[in-house]
mmCIF file of C-alpha atoms in Angstrom:
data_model
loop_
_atom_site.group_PDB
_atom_site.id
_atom_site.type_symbol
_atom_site.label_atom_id
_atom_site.label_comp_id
_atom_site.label_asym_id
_atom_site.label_seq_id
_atom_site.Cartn_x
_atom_site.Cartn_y
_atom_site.Cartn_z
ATOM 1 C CA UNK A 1 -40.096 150.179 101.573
ATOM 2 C CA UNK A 2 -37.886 147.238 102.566
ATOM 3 C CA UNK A 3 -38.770 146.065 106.056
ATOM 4 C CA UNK A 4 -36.614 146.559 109.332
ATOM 5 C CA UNK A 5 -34.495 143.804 110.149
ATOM 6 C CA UNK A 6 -35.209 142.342 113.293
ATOM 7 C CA UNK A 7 -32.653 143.448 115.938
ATOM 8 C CA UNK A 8 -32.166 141.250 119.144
ATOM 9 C CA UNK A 9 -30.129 143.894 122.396
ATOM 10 C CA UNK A 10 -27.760 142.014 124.159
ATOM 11 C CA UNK A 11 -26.409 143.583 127.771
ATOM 12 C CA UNK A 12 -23.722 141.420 129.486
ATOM 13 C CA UNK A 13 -24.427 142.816 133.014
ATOM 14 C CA UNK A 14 -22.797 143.082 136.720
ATOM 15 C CA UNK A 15 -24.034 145.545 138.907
ATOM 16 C CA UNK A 16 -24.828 148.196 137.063
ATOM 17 C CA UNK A 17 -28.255 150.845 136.607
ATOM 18 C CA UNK A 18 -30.044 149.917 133.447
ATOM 19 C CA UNK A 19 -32.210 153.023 133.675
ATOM 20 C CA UNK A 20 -30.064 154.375 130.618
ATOM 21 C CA UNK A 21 -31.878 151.478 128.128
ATOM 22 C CA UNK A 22 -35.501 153.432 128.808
ATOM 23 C CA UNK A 23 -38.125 151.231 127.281
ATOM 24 C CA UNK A 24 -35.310 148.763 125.551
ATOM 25 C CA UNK A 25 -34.897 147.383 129.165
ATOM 26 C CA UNK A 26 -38.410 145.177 128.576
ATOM 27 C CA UNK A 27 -36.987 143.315 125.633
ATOM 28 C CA UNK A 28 -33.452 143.005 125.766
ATOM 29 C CA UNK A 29 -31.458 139.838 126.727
ATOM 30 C CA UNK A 30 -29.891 140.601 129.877
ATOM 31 C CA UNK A 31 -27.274 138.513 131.135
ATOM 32 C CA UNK A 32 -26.408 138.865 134.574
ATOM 33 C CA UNK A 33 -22.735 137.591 136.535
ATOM 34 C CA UNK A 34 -23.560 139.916 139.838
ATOM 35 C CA UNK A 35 -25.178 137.064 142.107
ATOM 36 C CA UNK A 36 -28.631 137.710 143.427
ATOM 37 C CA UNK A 37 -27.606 141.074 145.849
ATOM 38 C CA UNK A 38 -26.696 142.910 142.523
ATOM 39 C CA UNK A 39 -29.092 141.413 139.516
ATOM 40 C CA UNK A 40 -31.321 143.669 137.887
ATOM 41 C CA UNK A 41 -35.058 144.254 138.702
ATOM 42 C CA UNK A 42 -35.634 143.214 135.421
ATOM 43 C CA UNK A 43 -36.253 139.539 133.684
ATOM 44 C CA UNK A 44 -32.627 138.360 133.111
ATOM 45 C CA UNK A 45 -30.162 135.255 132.619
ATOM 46 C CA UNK A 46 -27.679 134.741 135.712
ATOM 47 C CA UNK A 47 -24.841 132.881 134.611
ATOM 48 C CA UNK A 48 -20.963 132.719 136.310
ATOM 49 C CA UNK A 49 -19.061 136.051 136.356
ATOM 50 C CA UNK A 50 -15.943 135.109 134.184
ATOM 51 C CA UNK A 51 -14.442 135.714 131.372
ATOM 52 C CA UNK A 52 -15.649 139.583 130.990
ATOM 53 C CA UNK A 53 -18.304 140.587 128.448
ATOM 54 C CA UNK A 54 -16.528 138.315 125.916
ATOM 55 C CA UNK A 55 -17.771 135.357 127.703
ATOM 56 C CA UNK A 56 -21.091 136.295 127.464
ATOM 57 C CA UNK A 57 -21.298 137.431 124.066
ATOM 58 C CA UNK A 58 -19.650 133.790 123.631
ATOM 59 C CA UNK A 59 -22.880 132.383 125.940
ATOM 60 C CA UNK A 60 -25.420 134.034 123.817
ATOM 61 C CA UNK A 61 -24.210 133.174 120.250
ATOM 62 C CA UNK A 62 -23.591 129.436 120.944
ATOM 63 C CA UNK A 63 -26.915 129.114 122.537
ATOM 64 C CA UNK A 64 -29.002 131.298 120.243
ATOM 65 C CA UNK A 65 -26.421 130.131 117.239
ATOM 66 C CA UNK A 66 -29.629 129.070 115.220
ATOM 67 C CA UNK A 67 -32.128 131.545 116.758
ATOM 68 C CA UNK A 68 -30.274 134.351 116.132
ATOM 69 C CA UNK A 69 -31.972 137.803 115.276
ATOM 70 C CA UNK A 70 -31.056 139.136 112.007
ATOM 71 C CA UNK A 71 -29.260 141.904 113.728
ATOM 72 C CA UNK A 72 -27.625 141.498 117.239
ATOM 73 C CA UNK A 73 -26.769 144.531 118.928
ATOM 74 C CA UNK A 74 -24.249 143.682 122.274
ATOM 75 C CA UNK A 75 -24.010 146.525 125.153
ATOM 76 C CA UNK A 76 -22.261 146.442 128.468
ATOM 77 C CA UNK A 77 -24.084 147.414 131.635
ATOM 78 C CA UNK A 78 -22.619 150.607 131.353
ATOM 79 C CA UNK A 79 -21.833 152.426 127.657
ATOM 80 C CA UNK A 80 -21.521 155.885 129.199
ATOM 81 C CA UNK A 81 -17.928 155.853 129.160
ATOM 82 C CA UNK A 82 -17.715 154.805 125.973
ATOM 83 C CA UNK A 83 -20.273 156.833 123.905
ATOM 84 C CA UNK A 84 -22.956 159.360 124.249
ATOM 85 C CA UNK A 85 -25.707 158.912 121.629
ATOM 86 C CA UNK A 86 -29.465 157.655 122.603
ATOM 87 C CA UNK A 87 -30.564 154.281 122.124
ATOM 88 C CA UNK A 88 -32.550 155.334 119.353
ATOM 89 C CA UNK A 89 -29.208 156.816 117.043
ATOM 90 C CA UNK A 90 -27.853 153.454 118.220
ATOM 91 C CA UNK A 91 -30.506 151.304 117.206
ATOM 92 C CA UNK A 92 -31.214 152.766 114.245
ATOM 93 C CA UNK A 93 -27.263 152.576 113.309
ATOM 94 C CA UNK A 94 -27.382 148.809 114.453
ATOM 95 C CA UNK A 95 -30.280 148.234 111.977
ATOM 96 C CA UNK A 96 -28.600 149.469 109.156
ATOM 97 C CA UNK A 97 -25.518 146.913 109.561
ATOM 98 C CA UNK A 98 -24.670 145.593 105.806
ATOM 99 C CA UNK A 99 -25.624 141.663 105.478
ATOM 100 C CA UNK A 100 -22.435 140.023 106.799
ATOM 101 C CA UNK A 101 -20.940 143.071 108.511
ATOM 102 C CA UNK A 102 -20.423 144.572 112.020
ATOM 103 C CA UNK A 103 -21.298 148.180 113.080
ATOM 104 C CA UNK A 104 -19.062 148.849 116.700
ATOM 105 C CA UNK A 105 -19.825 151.776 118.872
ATOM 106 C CA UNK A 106 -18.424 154.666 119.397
ATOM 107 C CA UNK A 107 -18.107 156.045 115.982
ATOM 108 C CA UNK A 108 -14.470 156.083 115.453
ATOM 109 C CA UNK A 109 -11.302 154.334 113.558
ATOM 110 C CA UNK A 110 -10.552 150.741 115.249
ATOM 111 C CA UNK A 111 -7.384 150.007 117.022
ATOM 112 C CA UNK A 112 -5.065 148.270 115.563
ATOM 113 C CA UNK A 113 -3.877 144.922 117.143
ATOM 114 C CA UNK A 114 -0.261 143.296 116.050
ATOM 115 C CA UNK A 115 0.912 142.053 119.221
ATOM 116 C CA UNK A 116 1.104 138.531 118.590
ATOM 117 C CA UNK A 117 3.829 137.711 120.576
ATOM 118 C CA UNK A 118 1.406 138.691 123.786
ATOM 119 C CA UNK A 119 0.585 142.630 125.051
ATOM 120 C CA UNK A 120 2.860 144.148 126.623
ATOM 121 C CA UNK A 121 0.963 145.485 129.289
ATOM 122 C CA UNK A 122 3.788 147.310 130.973
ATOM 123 C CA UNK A 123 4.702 149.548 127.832
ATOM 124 C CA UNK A 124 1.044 150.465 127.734
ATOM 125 C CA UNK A 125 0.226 152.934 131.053
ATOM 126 C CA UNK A 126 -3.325 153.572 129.491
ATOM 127 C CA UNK A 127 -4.202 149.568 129.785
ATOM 128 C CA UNK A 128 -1.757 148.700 132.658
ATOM 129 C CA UNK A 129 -4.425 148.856 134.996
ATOM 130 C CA UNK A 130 -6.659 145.720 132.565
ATOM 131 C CA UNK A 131 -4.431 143.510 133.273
ATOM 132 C CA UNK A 132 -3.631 143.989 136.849
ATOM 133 C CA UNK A 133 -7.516 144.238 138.053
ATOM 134 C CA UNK A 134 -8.265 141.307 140.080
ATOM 135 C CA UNK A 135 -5.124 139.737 139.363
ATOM 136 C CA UNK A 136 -5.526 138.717 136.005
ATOM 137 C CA UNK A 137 -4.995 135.547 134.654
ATOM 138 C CA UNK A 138 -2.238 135.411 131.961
ATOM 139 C CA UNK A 139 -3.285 133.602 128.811
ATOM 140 C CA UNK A 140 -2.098 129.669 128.514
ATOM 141 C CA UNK A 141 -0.448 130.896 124.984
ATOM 142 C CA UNK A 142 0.340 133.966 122.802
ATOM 143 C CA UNK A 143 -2.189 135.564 120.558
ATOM 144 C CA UNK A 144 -0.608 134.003 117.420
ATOM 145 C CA UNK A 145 -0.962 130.499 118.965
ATOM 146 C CA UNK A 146 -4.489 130.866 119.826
ATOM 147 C CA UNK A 147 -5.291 132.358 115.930
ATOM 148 C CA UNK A 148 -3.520 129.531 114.448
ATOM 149 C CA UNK A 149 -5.924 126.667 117.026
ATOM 150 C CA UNK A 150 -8.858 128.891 115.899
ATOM 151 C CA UNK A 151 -8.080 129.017 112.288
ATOM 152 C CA UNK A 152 -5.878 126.033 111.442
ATOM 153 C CA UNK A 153 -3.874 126.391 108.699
ATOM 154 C CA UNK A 154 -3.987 129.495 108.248
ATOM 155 C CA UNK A 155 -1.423 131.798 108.464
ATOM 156 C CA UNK A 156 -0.968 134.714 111.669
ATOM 157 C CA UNK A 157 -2.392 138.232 109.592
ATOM 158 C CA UNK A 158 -0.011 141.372 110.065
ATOM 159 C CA UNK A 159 -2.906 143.161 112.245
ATOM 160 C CA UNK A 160 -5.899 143.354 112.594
ATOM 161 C CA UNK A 161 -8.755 146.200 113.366
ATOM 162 C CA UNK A 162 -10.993 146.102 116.640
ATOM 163 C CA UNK A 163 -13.107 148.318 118.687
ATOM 164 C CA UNK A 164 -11.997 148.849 122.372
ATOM 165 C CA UNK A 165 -14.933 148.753 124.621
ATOM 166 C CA UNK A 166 -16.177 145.405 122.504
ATOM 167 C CA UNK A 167 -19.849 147.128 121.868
ATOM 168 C CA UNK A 168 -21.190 146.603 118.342
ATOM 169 C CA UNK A 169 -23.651 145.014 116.066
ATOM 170 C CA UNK A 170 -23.702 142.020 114.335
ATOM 171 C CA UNK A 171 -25.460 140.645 111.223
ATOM 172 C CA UNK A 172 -26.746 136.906 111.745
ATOM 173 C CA UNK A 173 -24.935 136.274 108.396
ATOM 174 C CA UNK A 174 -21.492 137.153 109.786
ATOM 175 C CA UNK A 175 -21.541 135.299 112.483
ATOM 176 C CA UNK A 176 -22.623 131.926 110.814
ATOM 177 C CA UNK A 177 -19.420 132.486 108.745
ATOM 178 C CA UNK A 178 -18.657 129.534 111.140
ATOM 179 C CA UNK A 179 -20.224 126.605 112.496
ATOM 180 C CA UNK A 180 -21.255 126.392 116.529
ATOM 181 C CA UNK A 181 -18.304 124.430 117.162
ATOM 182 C CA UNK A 182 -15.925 127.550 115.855
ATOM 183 C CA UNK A 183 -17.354 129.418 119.223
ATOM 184 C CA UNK A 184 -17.768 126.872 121.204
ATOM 185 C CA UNK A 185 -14.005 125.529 120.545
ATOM 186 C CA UNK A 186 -13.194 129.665 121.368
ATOM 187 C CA UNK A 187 -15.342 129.747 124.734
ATOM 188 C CA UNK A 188 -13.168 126.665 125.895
ATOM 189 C CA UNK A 189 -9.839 127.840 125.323
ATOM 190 C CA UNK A 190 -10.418 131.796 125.994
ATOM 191 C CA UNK A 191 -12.944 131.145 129.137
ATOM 192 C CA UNK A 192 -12.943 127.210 130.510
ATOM 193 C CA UNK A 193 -10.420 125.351 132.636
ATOM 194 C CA UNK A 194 -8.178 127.257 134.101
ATOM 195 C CA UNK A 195 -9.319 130.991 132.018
ATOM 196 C CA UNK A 196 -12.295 130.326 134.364
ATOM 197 C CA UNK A 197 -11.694 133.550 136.401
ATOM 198 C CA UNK A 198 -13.554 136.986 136.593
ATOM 199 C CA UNK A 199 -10.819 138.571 134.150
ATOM 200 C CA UNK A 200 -8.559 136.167 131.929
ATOM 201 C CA UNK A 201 -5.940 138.322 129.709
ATOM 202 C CA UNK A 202 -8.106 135.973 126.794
ATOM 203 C CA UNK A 203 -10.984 138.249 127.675
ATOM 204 C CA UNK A 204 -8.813 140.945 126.220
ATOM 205 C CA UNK A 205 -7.841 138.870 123.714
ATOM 206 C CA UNK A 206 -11.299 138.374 122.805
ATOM 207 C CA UNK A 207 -12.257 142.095 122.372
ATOM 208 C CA UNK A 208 -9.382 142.045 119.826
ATOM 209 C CA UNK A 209 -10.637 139.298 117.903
ATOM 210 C CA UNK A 210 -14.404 140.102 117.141
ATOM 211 C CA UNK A 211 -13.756 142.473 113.941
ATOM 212 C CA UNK A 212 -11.403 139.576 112.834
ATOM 213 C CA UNK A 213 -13.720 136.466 113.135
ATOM 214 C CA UNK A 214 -16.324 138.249 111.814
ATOM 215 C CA UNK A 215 -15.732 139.357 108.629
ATOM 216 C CA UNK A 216 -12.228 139.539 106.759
ATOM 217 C CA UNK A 217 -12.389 143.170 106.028
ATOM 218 C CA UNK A 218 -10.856 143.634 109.198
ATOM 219 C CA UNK A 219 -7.938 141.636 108.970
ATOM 220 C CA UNK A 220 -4.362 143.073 107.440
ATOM 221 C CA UNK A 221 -2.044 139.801 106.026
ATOM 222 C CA UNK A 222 0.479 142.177 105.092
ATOM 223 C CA UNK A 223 2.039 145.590 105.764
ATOM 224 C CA UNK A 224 -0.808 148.355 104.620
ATOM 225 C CA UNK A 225 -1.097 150.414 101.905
ATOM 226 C CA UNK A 226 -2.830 153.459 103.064
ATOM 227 C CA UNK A 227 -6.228 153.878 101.292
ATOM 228 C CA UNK A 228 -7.841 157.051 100.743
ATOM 229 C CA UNK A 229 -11.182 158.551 101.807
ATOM 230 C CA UNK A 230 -13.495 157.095 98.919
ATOM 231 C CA UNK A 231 -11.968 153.831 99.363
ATOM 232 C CA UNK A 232 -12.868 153.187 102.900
ATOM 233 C CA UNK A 233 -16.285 153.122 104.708
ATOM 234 C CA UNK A 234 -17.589 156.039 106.756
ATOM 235 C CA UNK A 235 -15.921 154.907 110.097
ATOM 236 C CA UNK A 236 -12.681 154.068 108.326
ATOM 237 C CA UNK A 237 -12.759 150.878 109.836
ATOM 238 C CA UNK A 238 -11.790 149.005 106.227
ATOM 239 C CA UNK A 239 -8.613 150.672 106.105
ATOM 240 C CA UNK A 240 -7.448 147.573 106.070
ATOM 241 C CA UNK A 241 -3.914 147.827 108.688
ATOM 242 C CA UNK A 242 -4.614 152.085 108.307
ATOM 243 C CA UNK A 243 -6.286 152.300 111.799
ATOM 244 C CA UNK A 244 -5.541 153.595 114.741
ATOM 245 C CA UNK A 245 -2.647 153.085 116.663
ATOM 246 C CA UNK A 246 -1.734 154.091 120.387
ATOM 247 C CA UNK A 247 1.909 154.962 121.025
ATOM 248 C CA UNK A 248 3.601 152.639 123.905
ATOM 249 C CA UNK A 249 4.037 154.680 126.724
ATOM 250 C CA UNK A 250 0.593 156.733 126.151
ATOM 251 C CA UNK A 251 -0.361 157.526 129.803
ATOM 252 C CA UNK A 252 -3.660 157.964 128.056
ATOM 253 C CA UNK A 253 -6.439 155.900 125.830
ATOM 254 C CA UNK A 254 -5.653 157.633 122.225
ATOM 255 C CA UNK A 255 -8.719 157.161 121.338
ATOM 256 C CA UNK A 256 -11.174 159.465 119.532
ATOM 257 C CA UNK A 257 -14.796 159.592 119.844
ATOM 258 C CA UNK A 258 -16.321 161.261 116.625
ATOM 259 C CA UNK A 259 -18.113 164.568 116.993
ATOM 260 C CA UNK A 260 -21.195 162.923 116.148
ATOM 261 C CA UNK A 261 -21.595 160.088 119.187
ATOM 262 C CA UNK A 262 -21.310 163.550 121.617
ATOM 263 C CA UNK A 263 -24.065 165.616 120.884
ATOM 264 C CA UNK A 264 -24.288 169.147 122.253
ATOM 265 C CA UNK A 265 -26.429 172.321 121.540
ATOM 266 C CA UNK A 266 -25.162 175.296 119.649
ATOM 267 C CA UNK A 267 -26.495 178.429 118.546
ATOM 268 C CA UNK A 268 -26.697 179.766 114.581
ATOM 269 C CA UNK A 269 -23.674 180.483 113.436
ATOM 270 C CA UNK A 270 -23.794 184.474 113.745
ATOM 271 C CA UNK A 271 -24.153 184.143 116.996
ATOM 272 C CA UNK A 272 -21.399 181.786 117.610
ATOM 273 C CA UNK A 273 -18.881 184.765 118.868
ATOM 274 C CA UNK A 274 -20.880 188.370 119.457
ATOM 275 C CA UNK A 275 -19.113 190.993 117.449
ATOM 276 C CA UNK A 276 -17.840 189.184 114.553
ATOM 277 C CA UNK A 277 -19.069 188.208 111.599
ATOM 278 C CA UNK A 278 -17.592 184.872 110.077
ATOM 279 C CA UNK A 279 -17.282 181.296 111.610
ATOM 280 C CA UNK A 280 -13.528 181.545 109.953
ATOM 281 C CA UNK A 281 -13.073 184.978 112.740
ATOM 282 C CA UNK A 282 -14.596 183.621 115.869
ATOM 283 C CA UNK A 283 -13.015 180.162 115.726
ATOM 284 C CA UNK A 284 -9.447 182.280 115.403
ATOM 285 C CA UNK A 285 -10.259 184.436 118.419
ATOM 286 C CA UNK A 286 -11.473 181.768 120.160
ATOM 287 C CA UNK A 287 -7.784 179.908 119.442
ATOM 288 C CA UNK A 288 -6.116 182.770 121.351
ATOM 289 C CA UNK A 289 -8.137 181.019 124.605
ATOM 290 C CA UNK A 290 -6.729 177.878 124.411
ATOM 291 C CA UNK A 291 -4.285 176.337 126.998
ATOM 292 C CA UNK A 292 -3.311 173.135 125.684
ATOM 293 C CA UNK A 293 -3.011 170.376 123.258
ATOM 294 C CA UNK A 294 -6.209 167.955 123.032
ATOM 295 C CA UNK A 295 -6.522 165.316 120.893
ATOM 296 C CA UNK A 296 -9.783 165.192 119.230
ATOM 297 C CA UNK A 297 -8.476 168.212 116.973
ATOM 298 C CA UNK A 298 -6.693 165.504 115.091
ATOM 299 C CA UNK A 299 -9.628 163.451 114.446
ATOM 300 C CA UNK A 300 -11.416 167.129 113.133
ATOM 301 C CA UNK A 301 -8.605 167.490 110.743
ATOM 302 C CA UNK A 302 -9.151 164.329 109.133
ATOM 303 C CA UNK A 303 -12.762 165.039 108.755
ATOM 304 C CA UNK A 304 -14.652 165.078 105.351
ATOM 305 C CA UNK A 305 -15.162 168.915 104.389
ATOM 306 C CA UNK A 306 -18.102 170.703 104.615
ATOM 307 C CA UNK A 307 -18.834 168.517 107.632
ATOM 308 C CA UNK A 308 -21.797 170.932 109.290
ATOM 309 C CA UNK A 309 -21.277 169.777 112.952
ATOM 310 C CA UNK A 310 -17.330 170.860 112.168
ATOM 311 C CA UNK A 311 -17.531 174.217 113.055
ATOM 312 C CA UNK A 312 -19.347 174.074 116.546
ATOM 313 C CA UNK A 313 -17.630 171.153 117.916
ATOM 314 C CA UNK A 314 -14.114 172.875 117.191
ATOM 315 C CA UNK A 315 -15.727 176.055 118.906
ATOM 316 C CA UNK A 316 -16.669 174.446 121.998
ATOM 317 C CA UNK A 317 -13.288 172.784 122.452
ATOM 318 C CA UNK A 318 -11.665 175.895 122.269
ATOM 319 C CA UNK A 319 -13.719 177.644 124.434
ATOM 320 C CA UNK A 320 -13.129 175.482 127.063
ATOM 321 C CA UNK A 321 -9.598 175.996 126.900
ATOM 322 C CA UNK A 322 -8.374 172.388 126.641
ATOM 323 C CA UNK A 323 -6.637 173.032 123.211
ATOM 324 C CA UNK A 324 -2.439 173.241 122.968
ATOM 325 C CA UNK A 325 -0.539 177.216 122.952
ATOM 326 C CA UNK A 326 -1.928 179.903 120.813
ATOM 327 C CA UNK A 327 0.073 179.433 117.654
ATOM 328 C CA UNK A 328 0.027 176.131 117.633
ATOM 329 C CA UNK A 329 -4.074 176.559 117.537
ATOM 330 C CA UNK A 330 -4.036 179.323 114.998
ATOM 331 C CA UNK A 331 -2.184 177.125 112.608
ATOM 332 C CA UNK A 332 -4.535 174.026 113.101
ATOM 333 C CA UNK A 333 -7.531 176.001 112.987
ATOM 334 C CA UNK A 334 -6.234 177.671 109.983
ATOM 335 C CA UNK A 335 -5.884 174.173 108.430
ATOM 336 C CA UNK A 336 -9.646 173.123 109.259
ATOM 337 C CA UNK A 337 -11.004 176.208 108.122
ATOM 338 C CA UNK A 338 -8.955 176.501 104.714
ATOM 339 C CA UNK A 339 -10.169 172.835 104.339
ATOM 340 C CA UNK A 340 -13.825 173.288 105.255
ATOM 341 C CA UNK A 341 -14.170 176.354 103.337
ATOM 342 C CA UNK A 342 -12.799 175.593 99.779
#
């Protein structure tokens, strides 16, 4: 049996409870920006609080750059909005990260990024409220400029694919793709000088560009060709310009969290609605419940078939009427059903 890589946690801290880490809490690397009143009880690093969690996943790669475990694994203080799993699923997913790839968290499609002319925060109600926290400090130049100072000579891709929430692991392999000096040239111009401030726009810049400088499977240099299923990985997330891609004027993060990173208990499938006899019956009746639309049913339609959690997941969304009107419900439920049952 080939052994475990070794996997280093990484938890760019504030103020938050790290009760949620369990046992994990003894050997991670926690960095700490909340001053003495709100550091943990635990052995940490205090360093300044700017530049977000991109400036300390910055910190700890340019000065572990040639101690780096062979697997990295980098948390915020808080990953309960973001995903639901236990430390162990995410471990154990963060262990199996290919040589020279990145695993991100939750376990979904990335975002897509093309705004290189700068974000238009204002056309985006779901983020407005990023860029206006603690009065923000607008990047010193446009996305584009800072990709071509990063990587001269190169040209600006079409898009590329990240994970909002910036939480995912990292193979040492991937990131010596480039020397110290790449980071360290990235930590001056995103985080130094006058990006010195509790929450630069670069920080969001930076949770855009990890995918990217990591490996080139997640860049797009021109318009996409959509792949199909057996050409991309299980998250989707080589797609390659396919991911996702939130509408401007969403009022909310489009976003979906796979079935999978929110577990729930369910009974055998008999049981699933008293009095009938089919999964196919009970997830119909349970349709005519439903109030309206929610998005996650879009994510279930795209799922593989056969897919065992499938059936209970759609089951408890409908029960708890947060689905759209009744016939729009029968006919998507029809749709997963046909296509989970051929």
């Amino acid at each position: 049996m080939a052994s475990q890589p070794d996997l280093e946690i990484v938890i760019a801290h504030y103020n938050e409870d790290l009760s949620w880490l369990g046992e994990d809490v003894k050997t991670c690397t926690i960095y700490s920006k909340g001053g003495a009143k709100a550091a943990p009880q635990h052995p940490h690093i205090a360093i300044p609080n700017i530049g977000r969690e991109g400036h300390t996943f910055l910190h700890h790669i340019i000065e572990r750059y040639d101690t780096l475990a062979d697997v990295t694994l980098f948390l915020q203080g808080r990953v309960d909005d973001h995903f639901s799993i236990t430390m162990d699923e995410v471990k154990k997913r963060a262990r199996n990260t290919e040589p020279g790839q990145v695993t991100t968290f939750p376990y979904r499609d990335l975002e897509t990024f093309d705004h290189w002319d700068g974000i238009p925060w204002d056309e985006y109600p779901s983020w407005r409220k990023w860029s206006s926290m603690s009065s923000s400090v607008k990047a010193a130049r446009t996305p584009a400029e800072y990709w071509q100072l990063f990587f001269p000579g190169q040209a600006v891709p079409d898009s590329i694919g990240f994970q909002p929430g910036a939480l995912f692991a990292v193979r040492k392999e991937a990131v010596h793709r480039h020397p110290r000096s790449f980071y360290q040239l990235v930590m001056q111009e995103f985080f130094l000088g006058d990006m010195a401030h509790v929450n630069p726009e670069t920080g969001h810049l930076m949770e855009r560009y990890w995918q990217a400088i990591f490996s080139p499977e997640y860049i797009c240099w021109n318009k996409a060709i959509d792949k199909s299923k057996a050409e991309r990985n299980q998250w989707g997330q080589k797609a390659r310009g396919r991911w996702h891609v939130t509408p401007r004027g969403s009022e909310v993060d489009e976003a979906t969290i796979h079935p999978k990173d929110r577990p729930f208990q369910y009974d055998p499938p008999n049981s699933l609605h008293k009095g009938h006899d089919s999964w196919e019956t009970s997830l119909l009746i349970a349709a005519l419940d439903c109030k309206r639309h929610h998005p996650p049913i879009m994510e279930v339609l795209d799922m593989e078939a056969n897919d065992f959690h499938l059936y209970p997941y759609i089951f408890r969304i409908f029960r708890s009427g947060t689905l759209g009107s009744s016939s729009h419900c029968f006919v998507l439920i029809f749709a997963v059903v046909r296509n989970c049952t051929e």
